[in-house]
Every structure is written in C-alpha cells, then in structure tokens.
mmCIF file of C-alpha atoms in Angstrom:
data_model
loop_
_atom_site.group_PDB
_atom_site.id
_atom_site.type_symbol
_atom_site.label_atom_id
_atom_site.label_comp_id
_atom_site.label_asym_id
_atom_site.label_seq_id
_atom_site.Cartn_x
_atom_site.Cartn_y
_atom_site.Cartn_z
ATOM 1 C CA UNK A 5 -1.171 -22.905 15.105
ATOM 2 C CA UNK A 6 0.578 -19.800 15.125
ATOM 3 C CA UNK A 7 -1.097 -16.505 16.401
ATOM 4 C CA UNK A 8 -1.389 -12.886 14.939
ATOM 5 C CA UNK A 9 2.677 -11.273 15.454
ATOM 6 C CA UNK A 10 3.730 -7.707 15.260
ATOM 7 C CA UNK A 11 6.696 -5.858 14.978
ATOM 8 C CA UNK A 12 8.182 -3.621 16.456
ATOM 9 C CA UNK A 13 6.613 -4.139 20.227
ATOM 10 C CA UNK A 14 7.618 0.171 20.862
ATOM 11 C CA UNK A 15 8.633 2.532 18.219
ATOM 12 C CA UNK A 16 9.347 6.035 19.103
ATOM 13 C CA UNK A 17 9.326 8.535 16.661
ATOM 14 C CA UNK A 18 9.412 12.600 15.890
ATOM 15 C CA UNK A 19 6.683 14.724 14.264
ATOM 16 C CA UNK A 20 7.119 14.864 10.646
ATOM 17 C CA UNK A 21 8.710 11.032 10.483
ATOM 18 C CA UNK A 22 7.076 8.319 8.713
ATOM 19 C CA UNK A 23 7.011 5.105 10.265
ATOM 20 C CA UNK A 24 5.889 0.992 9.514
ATOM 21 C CA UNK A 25 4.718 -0.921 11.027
ATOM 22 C CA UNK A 26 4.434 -5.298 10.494
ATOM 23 C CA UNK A 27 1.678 -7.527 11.298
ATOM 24 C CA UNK A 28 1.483 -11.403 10.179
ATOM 25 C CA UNK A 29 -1.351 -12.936 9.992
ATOM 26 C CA UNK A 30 -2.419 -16.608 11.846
ATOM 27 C CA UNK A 31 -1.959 -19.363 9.666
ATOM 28 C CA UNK A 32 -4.624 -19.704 7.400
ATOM 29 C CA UNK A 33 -6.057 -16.708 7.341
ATOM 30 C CA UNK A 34 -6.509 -14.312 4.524
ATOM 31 C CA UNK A 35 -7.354 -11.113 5.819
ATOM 32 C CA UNK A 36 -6.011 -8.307 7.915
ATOM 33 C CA UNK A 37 -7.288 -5.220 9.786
ATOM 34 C CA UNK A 38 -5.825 -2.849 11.584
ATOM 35 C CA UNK A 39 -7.568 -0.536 14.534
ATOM 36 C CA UNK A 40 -5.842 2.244 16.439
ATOM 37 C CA UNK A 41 -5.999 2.574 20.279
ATOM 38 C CA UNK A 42 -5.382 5.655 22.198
ATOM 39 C CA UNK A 43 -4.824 5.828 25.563
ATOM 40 C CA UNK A 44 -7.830 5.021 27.675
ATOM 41 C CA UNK A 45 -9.716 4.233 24.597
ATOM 42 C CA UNK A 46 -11.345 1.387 22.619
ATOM 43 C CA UNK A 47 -9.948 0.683 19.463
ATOM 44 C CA UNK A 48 -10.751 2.498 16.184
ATOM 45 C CA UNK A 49 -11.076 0.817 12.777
ATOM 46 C CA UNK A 50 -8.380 2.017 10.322
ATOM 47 C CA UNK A 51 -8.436 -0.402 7.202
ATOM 48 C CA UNK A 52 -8.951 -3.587 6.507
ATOM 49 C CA UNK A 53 -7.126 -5.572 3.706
ATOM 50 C CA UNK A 54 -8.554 -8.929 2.031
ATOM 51 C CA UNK A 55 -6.493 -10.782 -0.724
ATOM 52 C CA UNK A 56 -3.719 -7.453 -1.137
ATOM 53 C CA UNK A 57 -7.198 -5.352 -1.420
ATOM 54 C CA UNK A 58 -8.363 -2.511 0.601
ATOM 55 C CA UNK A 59 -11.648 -4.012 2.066
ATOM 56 C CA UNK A 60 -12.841 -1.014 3.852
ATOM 57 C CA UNK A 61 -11.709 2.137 5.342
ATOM 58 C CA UNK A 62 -12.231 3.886 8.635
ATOM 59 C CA UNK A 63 -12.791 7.834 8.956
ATOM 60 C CA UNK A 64 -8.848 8.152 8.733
ATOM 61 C CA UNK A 65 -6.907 10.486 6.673
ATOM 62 C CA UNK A 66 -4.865 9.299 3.431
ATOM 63 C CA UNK A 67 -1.185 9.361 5.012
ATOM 64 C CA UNK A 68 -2.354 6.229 7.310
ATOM 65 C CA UNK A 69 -1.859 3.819 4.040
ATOM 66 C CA UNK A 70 -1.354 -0.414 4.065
ATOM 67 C CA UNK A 71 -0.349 -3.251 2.076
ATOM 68 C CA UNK A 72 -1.253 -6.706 2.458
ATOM 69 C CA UNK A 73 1.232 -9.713 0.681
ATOM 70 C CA UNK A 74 0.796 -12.588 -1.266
ATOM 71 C CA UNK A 75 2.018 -14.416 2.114
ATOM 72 C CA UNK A 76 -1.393 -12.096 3.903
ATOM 73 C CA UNK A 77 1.208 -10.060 5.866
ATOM 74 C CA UNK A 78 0.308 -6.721 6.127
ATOM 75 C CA UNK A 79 2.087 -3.367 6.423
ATOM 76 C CA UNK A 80 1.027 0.026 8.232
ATOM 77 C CA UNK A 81 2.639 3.051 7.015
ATOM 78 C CA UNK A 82 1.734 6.696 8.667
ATOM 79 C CA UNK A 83 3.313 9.481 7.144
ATOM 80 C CA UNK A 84 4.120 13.140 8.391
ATOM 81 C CA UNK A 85 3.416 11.787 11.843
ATOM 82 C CA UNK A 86 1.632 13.838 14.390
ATOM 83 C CA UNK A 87 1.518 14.342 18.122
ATOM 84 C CA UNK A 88 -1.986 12.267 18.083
ATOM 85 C CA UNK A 89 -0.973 9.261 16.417
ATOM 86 C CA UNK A 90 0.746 7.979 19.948
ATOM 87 C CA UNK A 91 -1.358 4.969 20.183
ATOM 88 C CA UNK A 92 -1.339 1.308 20.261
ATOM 89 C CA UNK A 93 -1.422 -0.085 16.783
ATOM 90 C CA UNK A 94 -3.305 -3.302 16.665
ATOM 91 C CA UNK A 95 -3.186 -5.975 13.935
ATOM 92 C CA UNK A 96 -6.350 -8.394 13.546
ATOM 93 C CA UNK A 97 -6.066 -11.516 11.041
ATOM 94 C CA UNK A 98 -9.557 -13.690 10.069
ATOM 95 C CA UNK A 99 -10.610 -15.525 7.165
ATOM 96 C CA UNK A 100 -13.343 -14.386 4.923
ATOM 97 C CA UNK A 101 -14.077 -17.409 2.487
ATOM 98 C CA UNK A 102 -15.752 -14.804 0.330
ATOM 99 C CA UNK A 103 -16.925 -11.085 0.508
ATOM 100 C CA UNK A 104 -20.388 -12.493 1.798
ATOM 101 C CA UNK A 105 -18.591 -15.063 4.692
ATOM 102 C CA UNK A 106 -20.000 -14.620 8.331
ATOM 103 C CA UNK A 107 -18.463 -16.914 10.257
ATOM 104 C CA UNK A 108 -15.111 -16.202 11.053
ATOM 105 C CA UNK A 109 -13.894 -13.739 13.814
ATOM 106 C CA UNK A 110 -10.861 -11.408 13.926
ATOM 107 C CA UNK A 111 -8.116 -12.443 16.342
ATOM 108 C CA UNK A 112 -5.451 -9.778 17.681
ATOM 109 C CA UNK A 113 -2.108 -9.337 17.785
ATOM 110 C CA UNK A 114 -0.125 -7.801 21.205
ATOM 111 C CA UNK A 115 -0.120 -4.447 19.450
ATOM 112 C CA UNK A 116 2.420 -2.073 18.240
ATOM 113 C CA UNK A 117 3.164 0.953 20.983
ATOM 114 C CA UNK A 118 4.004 4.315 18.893
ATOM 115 C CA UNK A 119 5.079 7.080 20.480
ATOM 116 C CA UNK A 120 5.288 10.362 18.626
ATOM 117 C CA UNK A 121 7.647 13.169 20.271
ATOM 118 C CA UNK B 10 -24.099 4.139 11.776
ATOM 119 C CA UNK B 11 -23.271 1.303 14.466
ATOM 120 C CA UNK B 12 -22.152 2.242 18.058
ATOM 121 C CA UNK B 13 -21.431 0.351 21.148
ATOM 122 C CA UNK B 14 -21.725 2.268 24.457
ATOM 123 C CA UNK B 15 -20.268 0.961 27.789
ATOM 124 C CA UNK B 16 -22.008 2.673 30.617
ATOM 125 C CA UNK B 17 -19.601 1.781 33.298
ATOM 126 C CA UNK B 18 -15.984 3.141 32.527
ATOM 127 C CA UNK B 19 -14.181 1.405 36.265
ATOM 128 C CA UNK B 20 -15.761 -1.771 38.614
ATOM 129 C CA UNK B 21 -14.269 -2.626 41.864
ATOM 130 C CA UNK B 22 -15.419 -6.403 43.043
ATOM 131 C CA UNK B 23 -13.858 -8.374 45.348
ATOM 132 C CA UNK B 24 -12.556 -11.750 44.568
ATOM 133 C CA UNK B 25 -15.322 -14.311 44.796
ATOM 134 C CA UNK B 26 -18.293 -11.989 43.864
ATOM 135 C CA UNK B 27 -19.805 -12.001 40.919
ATOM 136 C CA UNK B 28 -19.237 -9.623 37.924
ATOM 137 C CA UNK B 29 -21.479 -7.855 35.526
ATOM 138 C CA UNK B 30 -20.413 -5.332 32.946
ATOM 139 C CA UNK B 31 -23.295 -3.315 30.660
ATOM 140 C CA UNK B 32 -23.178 -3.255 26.564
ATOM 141 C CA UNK B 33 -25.772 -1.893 24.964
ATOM 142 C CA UNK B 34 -25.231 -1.174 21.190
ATOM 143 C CA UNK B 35 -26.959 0.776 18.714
ATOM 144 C CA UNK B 36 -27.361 -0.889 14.689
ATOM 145 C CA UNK B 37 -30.176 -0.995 12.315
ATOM 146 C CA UNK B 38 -30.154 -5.020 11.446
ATOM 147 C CA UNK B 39 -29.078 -8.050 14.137
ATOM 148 C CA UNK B 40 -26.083 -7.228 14.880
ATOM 149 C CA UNK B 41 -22.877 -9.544 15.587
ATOM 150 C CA UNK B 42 -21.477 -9.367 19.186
ATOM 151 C CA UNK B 43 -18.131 -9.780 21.039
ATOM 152 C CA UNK B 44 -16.451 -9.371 23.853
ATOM 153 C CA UNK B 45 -13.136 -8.838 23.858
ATOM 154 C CA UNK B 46 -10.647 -8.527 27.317
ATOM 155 C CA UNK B 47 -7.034 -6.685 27.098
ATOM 156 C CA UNK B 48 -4.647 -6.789 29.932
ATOM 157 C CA UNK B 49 -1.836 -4.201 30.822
ATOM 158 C CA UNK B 50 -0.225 -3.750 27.817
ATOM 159 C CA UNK B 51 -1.388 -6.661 25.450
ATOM 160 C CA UNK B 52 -3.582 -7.469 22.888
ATOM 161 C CA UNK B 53 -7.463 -8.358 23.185
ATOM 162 C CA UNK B 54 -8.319 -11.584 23.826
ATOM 163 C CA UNK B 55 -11.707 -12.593 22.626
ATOM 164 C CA UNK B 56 -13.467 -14.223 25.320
ATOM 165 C CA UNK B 57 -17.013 -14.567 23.470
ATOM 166 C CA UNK B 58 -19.461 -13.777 20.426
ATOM 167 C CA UNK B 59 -22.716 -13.573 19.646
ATOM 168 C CA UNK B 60 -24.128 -14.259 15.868
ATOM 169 C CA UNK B 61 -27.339 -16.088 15.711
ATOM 170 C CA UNK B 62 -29.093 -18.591 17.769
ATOM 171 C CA UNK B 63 -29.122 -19.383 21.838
ATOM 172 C CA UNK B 64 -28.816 -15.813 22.951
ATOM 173 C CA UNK B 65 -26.883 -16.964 25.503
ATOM 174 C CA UNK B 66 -23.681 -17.438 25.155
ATOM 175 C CA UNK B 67 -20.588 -19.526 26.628
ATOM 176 C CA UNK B 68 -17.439 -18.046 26.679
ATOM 177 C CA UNK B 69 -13.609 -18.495 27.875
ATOM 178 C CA UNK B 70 -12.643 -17.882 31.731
ATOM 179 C CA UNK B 71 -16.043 -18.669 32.502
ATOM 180 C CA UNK B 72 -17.862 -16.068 31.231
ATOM 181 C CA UNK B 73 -21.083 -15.957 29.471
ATOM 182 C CA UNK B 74 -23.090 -12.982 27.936
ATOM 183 C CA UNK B 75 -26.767 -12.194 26.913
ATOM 184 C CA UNK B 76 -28.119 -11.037 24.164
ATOM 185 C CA UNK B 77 -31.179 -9.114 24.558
ATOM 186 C CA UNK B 78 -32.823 -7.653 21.778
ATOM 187 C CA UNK B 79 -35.084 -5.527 23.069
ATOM 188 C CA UNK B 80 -33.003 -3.783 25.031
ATOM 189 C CA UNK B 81 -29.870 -3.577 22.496
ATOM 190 C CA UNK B 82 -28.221 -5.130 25.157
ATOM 191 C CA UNK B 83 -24.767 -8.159 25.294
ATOM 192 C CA UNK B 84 -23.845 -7.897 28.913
ATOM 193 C CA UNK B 85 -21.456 -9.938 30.283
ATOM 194 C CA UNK B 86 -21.089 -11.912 33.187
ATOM 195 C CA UNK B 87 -19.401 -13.978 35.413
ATOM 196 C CA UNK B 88 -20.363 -15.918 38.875
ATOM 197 C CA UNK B 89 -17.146 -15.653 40.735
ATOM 198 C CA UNK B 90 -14.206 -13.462 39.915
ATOM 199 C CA UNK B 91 -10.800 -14.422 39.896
ATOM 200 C CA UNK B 92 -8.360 -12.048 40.616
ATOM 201 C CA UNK B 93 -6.134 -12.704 37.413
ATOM 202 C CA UNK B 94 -9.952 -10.770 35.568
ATOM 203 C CA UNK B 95 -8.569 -7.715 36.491
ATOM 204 C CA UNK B 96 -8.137 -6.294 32.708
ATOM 205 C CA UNK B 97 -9.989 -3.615 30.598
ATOM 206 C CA UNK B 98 -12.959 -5.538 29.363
ATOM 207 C CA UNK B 99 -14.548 -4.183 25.483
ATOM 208 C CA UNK B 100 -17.718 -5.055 23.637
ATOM 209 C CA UNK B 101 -17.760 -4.682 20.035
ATOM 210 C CA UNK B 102 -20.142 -5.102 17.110
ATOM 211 C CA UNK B 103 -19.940 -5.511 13.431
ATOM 212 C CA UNK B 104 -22.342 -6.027 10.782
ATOM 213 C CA UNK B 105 -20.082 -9.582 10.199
ATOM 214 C CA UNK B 106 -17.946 -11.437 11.499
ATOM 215 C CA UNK B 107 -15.012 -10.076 9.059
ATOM 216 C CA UNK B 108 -16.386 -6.875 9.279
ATOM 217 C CA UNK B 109 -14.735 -3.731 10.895
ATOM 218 C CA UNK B 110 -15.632 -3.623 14.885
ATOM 219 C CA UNK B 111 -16.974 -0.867 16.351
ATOM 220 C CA UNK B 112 -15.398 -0.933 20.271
ATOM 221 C CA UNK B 113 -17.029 0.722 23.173
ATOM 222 C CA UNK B 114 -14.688 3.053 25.340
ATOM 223 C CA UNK B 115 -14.133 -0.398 27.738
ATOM 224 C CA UNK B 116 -14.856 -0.878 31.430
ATOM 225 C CA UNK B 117 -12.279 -0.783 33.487
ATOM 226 C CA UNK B 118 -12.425 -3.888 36.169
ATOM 227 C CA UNK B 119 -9.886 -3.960 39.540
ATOM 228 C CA UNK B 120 -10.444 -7.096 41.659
ATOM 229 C CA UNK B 121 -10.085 -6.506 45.464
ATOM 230 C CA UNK B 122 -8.765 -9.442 47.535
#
C-alpha cells in the first residue's frame, strides 16, 4: 500500500510569489484535503476535494485555490503570497464511498514546509 | 460551530510513568474523535478514533482513549511511556469521518529518562 506523498519537502519563497504545491493520494482513495499548520499550532482546514470537486471550504481567502485529478492527486496553489502563509502544508487522502460515507478516516502526508521571505 | 480545546499545551513524564493528555470538545450532535501524534518535523500519525460504540477505545503504541459524553471529553492515555512518545500529541473532531477536522492547539509531551 502506498501512503499519502508530497512534494516539495521545503519551498522558500518571496512575498508577492505564487507557489504549488503536490499531494498524491494513498491508493484507493478518492478524496483529498488539505489543512495548514503554523508554527506551534494545530492544523487548520483549507479545502477539501472529492472526485475533482471542491467538497468544502475552510475560512480561507480565494488566492489559496486546488485541483484534484482524474488520478485523485491534488494541487495547492497560493497566490500573492504573504508573510503569514509560512506554515506546514499538509495533504490528507480518505475514501468517501458517497457524500453520506462515515467510515473512512483521513491519513496524512509528511507535509510541505513553506517559507515566505 | 465545532471546537476542540487542549487544556495542557507541554507534559514532562518520566519514562515508565504513565501519561494522560485532556480533550474536551465542543459540537452540537455525537461527534467523531481522533487522536492524532506528529513528531519533529513530520506528518500526523493517527494513533486512534472514536465513532460509535465501546467508548473506549484501542489504539496504536499502546494507547487507548475515552470517550465521555457528559463531560465532552476523549482523553488519552497510556500506562507506561516510552521515550520514543515524545511528539506533539492533537485531538480532532469532525462531524464524519471524511469530514474537515477541527485540531486542538496540541500538547506538547517531553519524556524524561
């Protein structure tokens, strides 16, 4: 079984930039989520995408935008970065059978490290 | 709106003696529990969760949680500590298991030899 991968492992970038960032998903799973952690923090729900659909939305502002693939990969792009958005990225992949599923449980990847200069 | 506080933000415990570390969460319906654990620099690492049922609950590593009700409490627990449990320990809830988690701000545990 392979786990939940992301790429790149440390990205540093300078206000104003966009960046992406890659997440794929455990085998046989269908859905991905990403959170945001800040230093010293627990992690904060950003989106989560089900079947290339947005599936929910955290209280985040329009230039954090995703994309999930027919392959459930997932992108995270952040535009007009600011000083705040230094954070571990996470990825989380799970399996929702349907909208209404309850049994399946989100399992993270290592995390994308952005720093923003 | 669902919330998840984490009293206890750094434990000390020496290797050997037992660990506890306090969740209490705050959501209209029964909720779904977890505990996740993240070590320098990593991922999380789900160790346990909590849907329906025995409201006790194994997990990995030899921890197991609780699930009180009427004390919107998931605690977490284990009888002997290892010092490899040293890691940043966070309890989460969601309405589902696909859901969105709601984190608490994570407890903080050093092991002492």
């Amino acid at each position: 079984e392979t786990g939940v991968t992301q790429s790149p492992t440390h990205l540093i970038k300078t206000r104003g930039q966009q960046v992406t960032l890659r997440c794929s998903s455990q085998s046989g799973h269908n859905t991905v989520s990403w959170y945001q952690q800040a230093l010293g923090q627990g992690p904060q729900f950003i989106f989560q995408y089900y079947r290339e659909e947005e599936n929910g939305r955290g209280n985040f502002p329009p230039r954090f935008s995703g994309l999930q693939f027919p392959n459930y990969s997932s992108e995270l792009n952040v535009n007009a970065l600011e000083l705040d958005d230094s954070a571990l990225y996470l990825c989380a992949s799970s399996s929702l059978a349907g909208l209404w599923s309850d049994q399946e449980t989100q399992y993270f990847g290592p995390g994308t490290r952005l720093l923003v200069l | 709106a669902q919330s998840v506080t984490q009293p206890d933000i750094h434990i000390t415990v020496s290797e050997g003696a037992s660990l506890e570390l306090r969740c209490n969460y705050s959501y209209g319906a029964t909720p779904y529990l977890f505990w996740y654990v993240q070590s320098p620099g990593q991922g999380l690492q789900l160790l346990l969760k909590y849907f329906s049922g025995d409201t006790l609950v194994q997990g990995i590593k030899g921890f197991e949680a609780e699930f009180k009700r009427s004390q919107s409490s998931f605690n977490l627990r284990k009888p002997s500590v290892h010092w490899s449990d040293a890691a940043e320990y966070f309890c989460a809830v969601s309405k589902a298991a696909g859901n969105k988690l709601t984190f608490g701000g994570g407890t903080r545990v050093l092991v002492k030899p």
